[in-house]
Coordinates of C-alpha atoms (C1' of nucleotides) in Angstrom, one line a residue:
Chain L
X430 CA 88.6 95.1 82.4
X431 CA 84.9 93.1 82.9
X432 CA 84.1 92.7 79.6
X433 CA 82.5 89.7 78.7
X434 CA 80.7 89.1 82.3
X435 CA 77.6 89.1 80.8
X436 CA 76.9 86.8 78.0
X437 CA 77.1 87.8 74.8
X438 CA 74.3 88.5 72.8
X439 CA 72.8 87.7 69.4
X440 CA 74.4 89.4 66.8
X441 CA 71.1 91.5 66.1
X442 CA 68.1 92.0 68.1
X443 CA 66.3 89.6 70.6
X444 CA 66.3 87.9 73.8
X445 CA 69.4 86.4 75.3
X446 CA 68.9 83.0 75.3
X447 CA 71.3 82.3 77.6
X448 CA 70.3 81.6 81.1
X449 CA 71.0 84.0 83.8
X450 CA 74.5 83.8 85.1
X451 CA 74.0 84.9 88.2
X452 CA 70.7 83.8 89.1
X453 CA 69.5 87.4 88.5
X454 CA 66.7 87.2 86.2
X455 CA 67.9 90.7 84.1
X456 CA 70.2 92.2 82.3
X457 CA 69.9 95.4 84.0
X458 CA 70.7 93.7 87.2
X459 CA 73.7 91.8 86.4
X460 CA 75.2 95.1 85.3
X461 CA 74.2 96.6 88.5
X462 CA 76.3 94.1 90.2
X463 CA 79.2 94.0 87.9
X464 CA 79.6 97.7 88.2
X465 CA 79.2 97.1 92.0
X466 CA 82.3 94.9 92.0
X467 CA 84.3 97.2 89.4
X468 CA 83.7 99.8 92.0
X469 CA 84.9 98.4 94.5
X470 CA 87.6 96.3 93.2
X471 CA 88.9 99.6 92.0
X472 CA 88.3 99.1 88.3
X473 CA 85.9 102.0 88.0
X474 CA 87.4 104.8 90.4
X475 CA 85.9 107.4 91.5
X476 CA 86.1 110.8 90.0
X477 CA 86.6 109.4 86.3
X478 CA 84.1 110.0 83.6
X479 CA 82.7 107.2 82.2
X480 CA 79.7 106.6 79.6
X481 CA 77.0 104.3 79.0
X482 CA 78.4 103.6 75.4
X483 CA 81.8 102.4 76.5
X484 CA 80.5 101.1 79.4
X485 CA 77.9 99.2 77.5
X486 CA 80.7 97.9 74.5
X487 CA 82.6 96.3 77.5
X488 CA 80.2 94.0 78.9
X489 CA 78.8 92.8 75.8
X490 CA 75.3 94.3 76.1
X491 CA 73.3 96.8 74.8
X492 CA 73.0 100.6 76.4
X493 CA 69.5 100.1 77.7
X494 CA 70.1 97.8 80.0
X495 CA 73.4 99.6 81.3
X496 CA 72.1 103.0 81.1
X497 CA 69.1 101.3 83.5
X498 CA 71.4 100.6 85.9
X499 CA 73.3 103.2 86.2
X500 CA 69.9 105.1 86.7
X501 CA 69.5 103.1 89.7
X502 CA 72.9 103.5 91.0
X503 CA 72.4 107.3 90.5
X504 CA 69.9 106.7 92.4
X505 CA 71.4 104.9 95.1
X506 CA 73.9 107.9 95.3
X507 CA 76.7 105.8 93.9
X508 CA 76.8 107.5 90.6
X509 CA 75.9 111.2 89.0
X510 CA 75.0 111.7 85.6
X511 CA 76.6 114.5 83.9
X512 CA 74.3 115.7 81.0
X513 CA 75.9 115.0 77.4
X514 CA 78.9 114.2 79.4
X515 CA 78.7 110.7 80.9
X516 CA 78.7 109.7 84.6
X517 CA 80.8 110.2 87.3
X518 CA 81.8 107.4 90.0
X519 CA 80.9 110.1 93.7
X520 CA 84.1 109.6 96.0
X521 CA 82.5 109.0 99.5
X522 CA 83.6 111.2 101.8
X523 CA 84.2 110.2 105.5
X524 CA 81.7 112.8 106.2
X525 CA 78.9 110.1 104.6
X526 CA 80.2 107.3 106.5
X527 CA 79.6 108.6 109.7
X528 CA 76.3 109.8 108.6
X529 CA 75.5 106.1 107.7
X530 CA 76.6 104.6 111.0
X531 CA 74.6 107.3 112.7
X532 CA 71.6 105.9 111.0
X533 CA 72.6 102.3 111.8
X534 CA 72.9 102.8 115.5
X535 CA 69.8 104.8 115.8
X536 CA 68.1 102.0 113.8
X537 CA 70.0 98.4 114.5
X538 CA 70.3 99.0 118.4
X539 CA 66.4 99.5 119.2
X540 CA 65.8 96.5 116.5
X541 CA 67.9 94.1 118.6
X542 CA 66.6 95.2 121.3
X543 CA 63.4 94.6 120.1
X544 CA 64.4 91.4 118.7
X545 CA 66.0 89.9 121.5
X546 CA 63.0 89.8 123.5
X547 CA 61.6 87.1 120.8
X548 CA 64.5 85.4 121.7
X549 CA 63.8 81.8 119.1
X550 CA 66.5 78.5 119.4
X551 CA 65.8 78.6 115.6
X552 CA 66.8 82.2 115.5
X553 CA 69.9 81.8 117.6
X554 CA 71.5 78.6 115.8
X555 CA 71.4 80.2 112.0
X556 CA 73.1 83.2 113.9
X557 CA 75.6 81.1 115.3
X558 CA 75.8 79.5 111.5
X559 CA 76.7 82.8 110.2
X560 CA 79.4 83.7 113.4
X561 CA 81.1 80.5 112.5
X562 CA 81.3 81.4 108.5
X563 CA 82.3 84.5 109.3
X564 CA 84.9 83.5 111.4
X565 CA 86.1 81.4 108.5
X566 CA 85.8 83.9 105.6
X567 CA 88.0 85.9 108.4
X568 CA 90.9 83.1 108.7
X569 CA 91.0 83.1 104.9
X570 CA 91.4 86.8 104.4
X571 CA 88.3 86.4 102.5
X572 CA 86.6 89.9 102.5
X573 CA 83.8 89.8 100.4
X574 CA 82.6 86.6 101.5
X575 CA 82.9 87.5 105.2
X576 CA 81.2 90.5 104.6
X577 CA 78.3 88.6 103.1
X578 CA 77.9 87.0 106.3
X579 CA 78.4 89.6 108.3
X580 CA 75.4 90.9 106.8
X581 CA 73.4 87.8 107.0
X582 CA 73.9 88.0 110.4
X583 CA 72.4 91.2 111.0
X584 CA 69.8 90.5 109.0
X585 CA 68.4 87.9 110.6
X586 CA 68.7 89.9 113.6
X587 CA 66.8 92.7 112.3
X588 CA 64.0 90.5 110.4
X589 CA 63.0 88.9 114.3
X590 CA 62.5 92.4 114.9
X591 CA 59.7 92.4 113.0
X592 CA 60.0 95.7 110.9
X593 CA 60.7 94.5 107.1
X594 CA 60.7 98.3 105.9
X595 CA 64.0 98.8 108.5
X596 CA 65.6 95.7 107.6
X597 CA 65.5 97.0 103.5
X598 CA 66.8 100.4 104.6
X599 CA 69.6 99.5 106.8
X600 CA 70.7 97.0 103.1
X601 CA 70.4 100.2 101.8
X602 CA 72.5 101.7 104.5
X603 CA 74.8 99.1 103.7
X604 CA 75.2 99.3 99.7
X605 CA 76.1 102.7 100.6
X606 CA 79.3 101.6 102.7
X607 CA 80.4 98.9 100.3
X608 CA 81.4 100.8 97.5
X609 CA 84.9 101.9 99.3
X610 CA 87.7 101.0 97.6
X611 CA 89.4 97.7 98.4
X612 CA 90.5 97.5 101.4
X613 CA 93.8 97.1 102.2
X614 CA 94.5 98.1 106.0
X615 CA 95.1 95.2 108.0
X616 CA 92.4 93.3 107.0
X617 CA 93.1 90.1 108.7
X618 CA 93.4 91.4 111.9
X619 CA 89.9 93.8 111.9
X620 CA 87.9 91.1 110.2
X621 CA 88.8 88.9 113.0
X622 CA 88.2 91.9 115.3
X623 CA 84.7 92.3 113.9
X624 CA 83.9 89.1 113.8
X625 CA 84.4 88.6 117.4
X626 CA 82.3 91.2 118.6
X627 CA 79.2 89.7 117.5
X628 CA 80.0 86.6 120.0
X629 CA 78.3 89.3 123.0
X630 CA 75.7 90.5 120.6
X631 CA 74.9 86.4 120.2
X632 CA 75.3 85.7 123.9
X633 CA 73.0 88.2 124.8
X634 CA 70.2 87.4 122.2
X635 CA 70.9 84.0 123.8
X636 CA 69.8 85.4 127.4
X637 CA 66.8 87.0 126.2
X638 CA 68.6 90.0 127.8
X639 CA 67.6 93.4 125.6
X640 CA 69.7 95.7 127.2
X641 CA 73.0 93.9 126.8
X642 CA 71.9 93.4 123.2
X643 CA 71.7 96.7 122.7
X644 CA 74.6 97.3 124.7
X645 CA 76.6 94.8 122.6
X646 CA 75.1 96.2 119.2
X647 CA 75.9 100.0 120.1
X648 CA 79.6 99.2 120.6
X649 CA 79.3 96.5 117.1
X650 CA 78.3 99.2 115.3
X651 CA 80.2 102.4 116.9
X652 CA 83.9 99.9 116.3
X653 CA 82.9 99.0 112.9
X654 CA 81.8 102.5 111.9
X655 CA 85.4 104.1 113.3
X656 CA 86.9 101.6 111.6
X657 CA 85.6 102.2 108.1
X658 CA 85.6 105.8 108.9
X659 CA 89.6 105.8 109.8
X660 CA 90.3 103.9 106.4
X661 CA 88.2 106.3 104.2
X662 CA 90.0 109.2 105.8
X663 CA 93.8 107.6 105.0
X664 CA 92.3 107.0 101.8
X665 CA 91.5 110.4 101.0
X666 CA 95.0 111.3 102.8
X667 CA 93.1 113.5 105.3
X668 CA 92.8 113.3 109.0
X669 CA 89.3 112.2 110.2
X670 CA 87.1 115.3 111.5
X671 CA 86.5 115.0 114.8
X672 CA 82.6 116.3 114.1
X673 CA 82.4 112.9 111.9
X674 CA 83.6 110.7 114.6
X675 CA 81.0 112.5 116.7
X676 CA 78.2 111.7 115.0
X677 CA 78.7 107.9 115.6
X678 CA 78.9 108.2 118.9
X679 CA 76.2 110.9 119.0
X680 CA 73.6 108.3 119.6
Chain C
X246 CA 42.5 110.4 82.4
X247 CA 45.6 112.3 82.3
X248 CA 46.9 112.1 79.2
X249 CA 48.7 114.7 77.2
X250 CA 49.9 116.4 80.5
X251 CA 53.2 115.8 79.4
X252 CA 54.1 117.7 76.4
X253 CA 53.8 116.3 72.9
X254 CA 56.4 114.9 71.3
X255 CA 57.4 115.5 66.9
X256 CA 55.7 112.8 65.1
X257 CA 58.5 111.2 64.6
X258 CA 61.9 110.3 66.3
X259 CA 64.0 113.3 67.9
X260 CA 64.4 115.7 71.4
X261 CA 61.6 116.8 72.4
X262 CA 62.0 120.9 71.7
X263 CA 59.3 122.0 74.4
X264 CA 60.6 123.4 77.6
X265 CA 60.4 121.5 80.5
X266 CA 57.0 122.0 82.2
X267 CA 57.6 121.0 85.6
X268 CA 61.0 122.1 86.0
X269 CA 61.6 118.7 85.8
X270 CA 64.3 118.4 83.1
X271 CA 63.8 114.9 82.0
X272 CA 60.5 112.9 81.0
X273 CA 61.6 110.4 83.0
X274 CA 60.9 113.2 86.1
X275 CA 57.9 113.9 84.7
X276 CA 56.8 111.2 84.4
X277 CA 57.6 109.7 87.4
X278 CA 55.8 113.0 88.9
X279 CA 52.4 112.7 87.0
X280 CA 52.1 108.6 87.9
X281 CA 52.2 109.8 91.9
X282 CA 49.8 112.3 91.6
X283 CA 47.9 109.2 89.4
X284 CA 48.1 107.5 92.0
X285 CA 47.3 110.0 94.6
X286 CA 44.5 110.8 93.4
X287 CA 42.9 107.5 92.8
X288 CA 43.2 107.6 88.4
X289 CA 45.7 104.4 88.9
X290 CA 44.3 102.3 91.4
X291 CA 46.2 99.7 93.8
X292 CA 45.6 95.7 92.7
X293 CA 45.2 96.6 88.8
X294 CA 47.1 95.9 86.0
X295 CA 48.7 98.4 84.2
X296 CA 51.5 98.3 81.2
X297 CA 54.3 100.7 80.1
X298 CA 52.1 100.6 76.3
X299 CA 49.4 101.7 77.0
X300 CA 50.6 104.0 80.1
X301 CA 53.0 105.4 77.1
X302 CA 50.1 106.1 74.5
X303 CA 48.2 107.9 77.4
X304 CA 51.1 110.2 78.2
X305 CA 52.1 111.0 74.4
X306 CA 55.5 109.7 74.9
X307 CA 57.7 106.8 74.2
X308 CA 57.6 103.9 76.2
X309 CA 61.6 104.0 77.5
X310 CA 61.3 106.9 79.6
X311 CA 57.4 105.4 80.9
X312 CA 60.0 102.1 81.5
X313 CA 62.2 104.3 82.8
X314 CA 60.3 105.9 86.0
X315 CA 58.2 102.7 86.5
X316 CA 61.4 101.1 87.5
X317 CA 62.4 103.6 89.8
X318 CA 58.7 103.7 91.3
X319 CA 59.5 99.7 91.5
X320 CA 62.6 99.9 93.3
X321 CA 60.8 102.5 95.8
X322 CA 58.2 99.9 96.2
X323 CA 55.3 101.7 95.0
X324 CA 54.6 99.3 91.9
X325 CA 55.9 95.8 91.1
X326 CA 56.9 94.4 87.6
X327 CA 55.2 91.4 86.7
X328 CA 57.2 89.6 84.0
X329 CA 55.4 89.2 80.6
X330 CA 51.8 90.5 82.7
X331 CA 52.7 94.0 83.6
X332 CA 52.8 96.4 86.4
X333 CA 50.7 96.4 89.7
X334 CA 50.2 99.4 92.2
X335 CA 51.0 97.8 95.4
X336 CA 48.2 98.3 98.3
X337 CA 49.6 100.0 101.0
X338 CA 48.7 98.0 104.2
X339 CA 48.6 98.9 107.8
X340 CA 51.3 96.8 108.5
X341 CA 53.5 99.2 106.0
X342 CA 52.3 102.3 107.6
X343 CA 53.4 101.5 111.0
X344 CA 56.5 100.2 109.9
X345 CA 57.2 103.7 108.3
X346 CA 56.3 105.3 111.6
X347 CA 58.0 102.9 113.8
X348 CA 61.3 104.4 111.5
X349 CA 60.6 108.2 111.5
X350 CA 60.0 107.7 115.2
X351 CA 63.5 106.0 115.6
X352 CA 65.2 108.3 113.3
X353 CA 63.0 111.7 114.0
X354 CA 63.3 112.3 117.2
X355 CA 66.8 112.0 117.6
X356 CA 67.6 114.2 115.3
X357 CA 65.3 116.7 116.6
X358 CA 66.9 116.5 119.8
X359 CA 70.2 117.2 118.2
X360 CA 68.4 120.1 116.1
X361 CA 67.3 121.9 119.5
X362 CA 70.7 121.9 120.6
X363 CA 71.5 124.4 117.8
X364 CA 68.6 126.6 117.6
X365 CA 69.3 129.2 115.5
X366 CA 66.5 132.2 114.6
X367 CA 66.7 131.8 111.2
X368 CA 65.5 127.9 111.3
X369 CA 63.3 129.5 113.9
X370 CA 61.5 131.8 111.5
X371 CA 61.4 129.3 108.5
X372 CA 59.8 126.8 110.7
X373 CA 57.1 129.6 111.8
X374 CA 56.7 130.6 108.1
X375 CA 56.1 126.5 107.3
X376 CA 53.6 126.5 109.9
X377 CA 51.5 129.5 109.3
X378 CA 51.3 128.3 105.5
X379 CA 50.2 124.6 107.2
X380 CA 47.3 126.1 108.8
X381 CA 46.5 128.3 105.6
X382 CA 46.7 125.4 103.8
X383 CA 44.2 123.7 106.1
X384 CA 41.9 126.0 106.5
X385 CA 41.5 125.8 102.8
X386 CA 41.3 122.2 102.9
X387 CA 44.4 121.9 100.5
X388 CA 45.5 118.7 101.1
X389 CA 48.6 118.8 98.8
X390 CA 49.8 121.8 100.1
X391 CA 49.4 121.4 103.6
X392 CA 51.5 118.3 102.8
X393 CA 54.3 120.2 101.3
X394 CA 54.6 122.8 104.2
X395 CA 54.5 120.2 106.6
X396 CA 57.5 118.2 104.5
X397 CA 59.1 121.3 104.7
X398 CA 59.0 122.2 108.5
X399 CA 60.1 118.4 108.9
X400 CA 63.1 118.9 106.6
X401 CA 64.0 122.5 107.9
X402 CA 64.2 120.8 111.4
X403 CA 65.8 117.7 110.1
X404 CA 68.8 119.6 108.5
X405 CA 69.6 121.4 111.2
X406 CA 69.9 117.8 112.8
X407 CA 73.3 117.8 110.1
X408 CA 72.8 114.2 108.9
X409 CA 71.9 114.7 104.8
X410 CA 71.4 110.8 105.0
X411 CA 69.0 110.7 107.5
X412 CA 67.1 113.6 105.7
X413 CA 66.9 112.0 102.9
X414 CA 65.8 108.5 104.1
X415 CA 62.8 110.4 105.6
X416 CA 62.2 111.5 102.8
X417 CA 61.9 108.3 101.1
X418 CA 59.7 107.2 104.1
X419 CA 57.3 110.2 103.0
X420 CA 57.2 108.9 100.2
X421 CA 56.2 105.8 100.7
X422 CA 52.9 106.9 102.7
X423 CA 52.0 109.8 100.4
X424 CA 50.6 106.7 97.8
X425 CA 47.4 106.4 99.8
X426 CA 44.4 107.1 98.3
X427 CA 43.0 110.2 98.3
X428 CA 42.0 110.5 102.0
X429 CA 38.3 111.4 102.5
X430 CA 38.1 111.5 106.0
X431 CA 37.5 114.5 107.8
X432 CA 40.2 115.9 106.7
X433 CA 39.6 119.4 107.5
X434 CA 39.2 118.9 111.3
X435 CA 42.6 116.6 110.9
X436 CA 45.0 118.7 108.9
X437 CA 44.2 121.6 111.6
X438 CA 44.6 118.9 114.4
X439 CA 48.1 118.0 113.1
X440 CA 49.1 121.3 112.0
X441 CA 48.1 122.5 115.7
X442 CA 51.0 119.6 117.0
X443 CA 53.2 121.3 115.2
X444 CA 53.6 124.7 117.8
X445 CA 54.8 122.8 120.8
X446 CA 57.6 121.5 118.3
X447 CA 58.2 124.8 117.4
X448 CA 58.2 126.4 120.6
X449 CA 60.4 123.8 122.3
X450 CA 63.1 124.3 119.5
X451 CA 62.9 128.1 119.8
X452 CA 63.3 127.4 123.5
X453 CA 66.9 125.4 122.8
X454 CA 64.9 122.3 124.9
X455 CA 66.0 119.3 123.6
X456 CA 63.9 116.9 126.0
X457 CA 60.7 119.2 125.0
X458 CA 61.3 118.9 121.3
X459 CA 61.9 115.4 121.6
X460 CA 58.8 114.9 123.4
X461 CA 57.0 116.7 121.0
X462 CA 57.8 115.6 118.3
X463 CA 57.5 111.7 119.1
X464 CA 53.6 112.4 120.3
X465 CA 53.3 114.5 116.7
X466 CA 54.8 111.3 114.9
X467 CA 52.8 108.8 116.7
X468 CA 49.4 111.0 116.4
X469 CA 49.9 111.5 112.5
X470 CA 50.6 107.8 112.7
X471 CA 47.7 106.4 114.3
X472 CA 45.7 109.1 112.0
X473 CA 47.2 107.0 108.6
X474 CA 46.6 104.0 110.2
X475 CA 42.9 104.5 111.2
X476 CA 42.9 105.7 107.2
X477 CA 44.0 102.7 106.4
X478 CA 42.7 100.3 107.8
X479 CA 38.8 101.6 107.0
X480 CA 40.0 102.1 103.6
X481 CA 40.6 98.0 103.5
X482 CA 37.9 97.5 105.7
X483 CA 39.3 95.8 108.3
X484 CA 40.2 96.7 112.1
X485 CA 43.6 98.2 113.1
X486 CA 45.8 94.8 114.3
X487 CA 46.6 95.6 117.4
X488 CA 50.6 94.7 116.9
X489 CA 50.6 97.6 114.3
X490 CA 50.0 100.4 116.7
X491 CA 51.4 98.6 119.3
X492 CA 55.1 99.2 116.7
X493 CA 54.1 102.9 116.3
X494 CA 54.2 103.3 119.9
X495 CA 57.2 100.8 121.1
X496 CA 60.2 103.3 120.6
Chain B
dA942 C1' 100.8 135.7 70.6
dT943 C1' 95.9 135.9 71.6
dC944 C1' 91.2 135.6 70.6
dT945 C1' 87.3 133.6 68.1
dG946 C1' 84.2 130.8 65.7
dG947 C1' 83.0 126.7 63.4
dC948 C1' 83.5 121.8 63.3
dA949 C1' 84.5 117.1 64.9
dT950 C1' 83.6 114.1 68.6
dG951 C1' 81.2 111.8 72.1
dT952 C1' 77.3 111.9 75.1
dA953 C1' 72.6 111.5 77.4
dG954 C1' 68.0 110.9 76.3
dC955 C1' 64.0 109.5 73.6
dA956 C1' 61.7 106.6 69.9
dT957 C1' 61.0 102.3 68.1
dG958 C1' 61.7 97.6 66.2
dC959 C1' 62.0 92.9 67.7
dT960 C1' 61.8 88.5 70.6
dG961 C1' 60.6 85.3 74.0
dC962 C1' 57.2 84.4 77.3
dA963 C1' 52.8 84.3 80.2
dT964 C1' 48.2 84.1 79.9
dG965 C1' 43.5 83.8 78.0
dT966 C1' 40.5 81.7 74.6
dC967 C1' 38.3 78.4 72.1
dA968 C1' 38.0 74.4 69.3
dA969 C1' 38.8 69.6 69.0
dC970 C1' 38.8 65.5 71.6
dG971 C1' 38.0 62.3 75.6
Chain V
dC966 C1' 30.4 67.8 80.0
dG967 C1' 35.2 68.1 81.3
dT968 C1' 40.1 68.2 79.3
dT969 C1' 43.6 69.5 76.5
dG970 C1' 46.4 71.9 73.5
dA971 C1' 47.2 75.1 69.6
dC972 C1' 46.7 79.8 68.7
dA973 C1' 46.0 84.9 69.5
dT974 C1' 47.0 88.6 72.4
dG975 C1' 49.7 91.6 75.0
dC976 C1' 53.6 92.1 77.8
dA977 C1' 58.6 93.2 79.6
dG978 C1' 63.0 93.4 78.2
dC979 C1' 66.8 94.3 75.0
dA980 C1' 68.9 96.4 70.7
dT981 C1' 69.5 100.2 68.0
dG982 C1' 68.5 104.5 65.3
dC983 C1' 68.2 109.3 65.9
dT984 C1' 68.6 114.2 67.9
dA985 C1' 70.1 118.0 70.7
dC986 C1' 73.8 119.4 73.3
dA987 C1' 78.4 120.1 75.7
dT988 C1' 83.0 120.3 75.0
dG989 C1' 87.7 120.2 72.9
dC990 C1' 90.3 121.4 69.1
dC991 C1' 92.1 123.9 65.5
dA992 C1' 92.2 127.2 61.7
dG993 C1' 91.8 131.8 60.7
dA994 C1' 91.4 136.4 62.1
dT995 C1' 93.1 140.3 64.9

DNA sequence: ATCTGGCATGTAGCATGCTGCATGTCAACG
DNA sequence: CGTTGACATGCAGCATGCTACATGCCAGAT
């Protein structure tokens, strides 16, 4: 399991002395992430019951700060608390992936528009920074790292589009994808995929040229979407509804 | 203030026996509730200093489940933590509220288009029933409620749209302008203005017109927009910046 | 063999004690 | 009069005790 990610505690009360681990300042929020990588590294699957006492005697913490963040992740629609029971891991249905990548398209394609029209050499070279690493973290089958810069990416993007509240809910958008099981399709050949089709997205930001950025961006997002969508669906051993696949392209 | 509007607790340790009051089952809720109506209303104002003690003492309960909703109120961004200081309602500024439009523009309007498509007379009639109680509302100056009915007709339209994801980030986005202060303006002559935007909406739906109820409803969004804006801005004292209505309109 | 009721177990949720830390205050010192 | 530094105050954050409740299990009754 994860036990012992955290650092231990005093043997009564008080303050962890120990410095953050992660460079998150909390408790609270180191557990949020740990749980966020036992999600999706499989440790915690979906369905299960799980509590906040077991969960807590694991990591080496206290329930407060572990019963905080699962709040949040029930929150975030990762989790639901049962009452007296514990909490449940939600199995995300290819139903909710579409309806993510619906939202990124209607919201990522008039941002890069937007963007591309403040076309910045600053701008273009730390995208071009995050290409190349992503093309790396592809060679070395690294997922989560390429998916770290794949997301840099787009943010930088979206922040030269000038709307911060967009560029926090499309992260949100995001966390709500990342919590599928490990991959383990093909990877090395769709990261590579992926990562190439932010070369035209690049180009065109390059040109000043909104409509091809758009253009580039739509068909970015659409691919990535069927992808993720096709690979929940053979997770959950069911063909993908051709409504779902709809609504990505419904745009 | 608004203490002891949650229900007393037993002197000392234990489940609170009372009933819920809301209908909200936990304190957290209720909590969580009776701070956004403090804010609403102007009892906890933006820029001050508040803490989870003395917020707890006011309320006649503990200070985990005060903890508890401040948290969540943090991550929605209507209050920040200040370590070792704190809590701080954040001022909502013009910028923010044409960012929030700029989004329920983007994400709105689609989906009312796709809601057209699949006009049914039962959405039809709820809609109508939302509307009539809008303009009830406003006649009796009942700000609150006209706000509900008005959520409502938005989310009875939005749902027919079929993406829960999107609904629910709008929701969010509500949310996140409903913190305002309590508006003074002339109110009356606006909450009849914007429930009056509402009919072509309405009839354009009814009608199966998805152009129409596109049209509509981006010209409903954009008015209510500027409206909050204008709100704003006087409420800070300063003029409108031309780049935030200049977002609101550049879907 | 089937039903039933009480009990053990484990849980979420709330109350509360405790600690390190940020800040304000004020006295002693230059 | 300005500076500094020890102390008081009040805070968020974590640990932990406690209660009501949901559920499973098993003994005893039918």
């Amino acid at each position: 399991m994860f036990g012992a990610r955290v650092p231990r505690h005093r043997s009564s009360s008080g303050r962890c002395p120990v410095l953050a681990v992660d460079g998150a300042s909390s408790l609270t929020e180191q557990v949020i992430e740990s749980v966020r990588e036992a999600i999706h590294s499989g440790e915690l699957r979906p369905g299960e019951l799980y509590s906040v006492y077991r969960l807590a005697a694991q990591l080496n913490v206290s329930r407060t700060p572990v019963r905080e963040a699962m709040l949040r992740l029930a929150e975030a629609g990762m989790v639901r608390f049962e009452r007296s029971r514990g909490f449940r891991v939600l199995r995300r249905d290819p139903r909710e992936i579409a309806e993510v990548f619906h939202l990124r398209l209607l919201l990522e394609v008039p941002a890069a528009r937007i963007a591309a029209g403040r076309a910045d050499p600053a701008l273009v070279e730390a995208m071009r920074a995050e290409l190349d690493a992503m093309r790396a973290a592809a060679g070395d089958h690294d997922e989560p790292r390429f998916m770290r810069h794949d997301r840099a990416f787009h943010e930088l993007l979206l922040t030269a589009g000038a709307n911060r509240k967009l560029v926090s809910v499309v992260g949100n958008l995001r966390d709500a994808t990342m919590t599928l099981g490990a991959s383990t399709l093909d990877r090395s050949r769709a990261l590579a995929d992926i990562a190439a089709e932010h070369e035209p997205i690049l180009t065109a930001v390059e040109a000043g040229d909104a409509d091809a950025t758009g253009r580039a961006m739509r068909s970015h997002i659409a691919h990535t979407g069927e992808l993720l969508l096709a690979q929940a669906t053979a997770e959950n051993g069911v063909a993908a509804a051709p409504e779902d696949v709809d609504l990505i392209h419904s745009t």
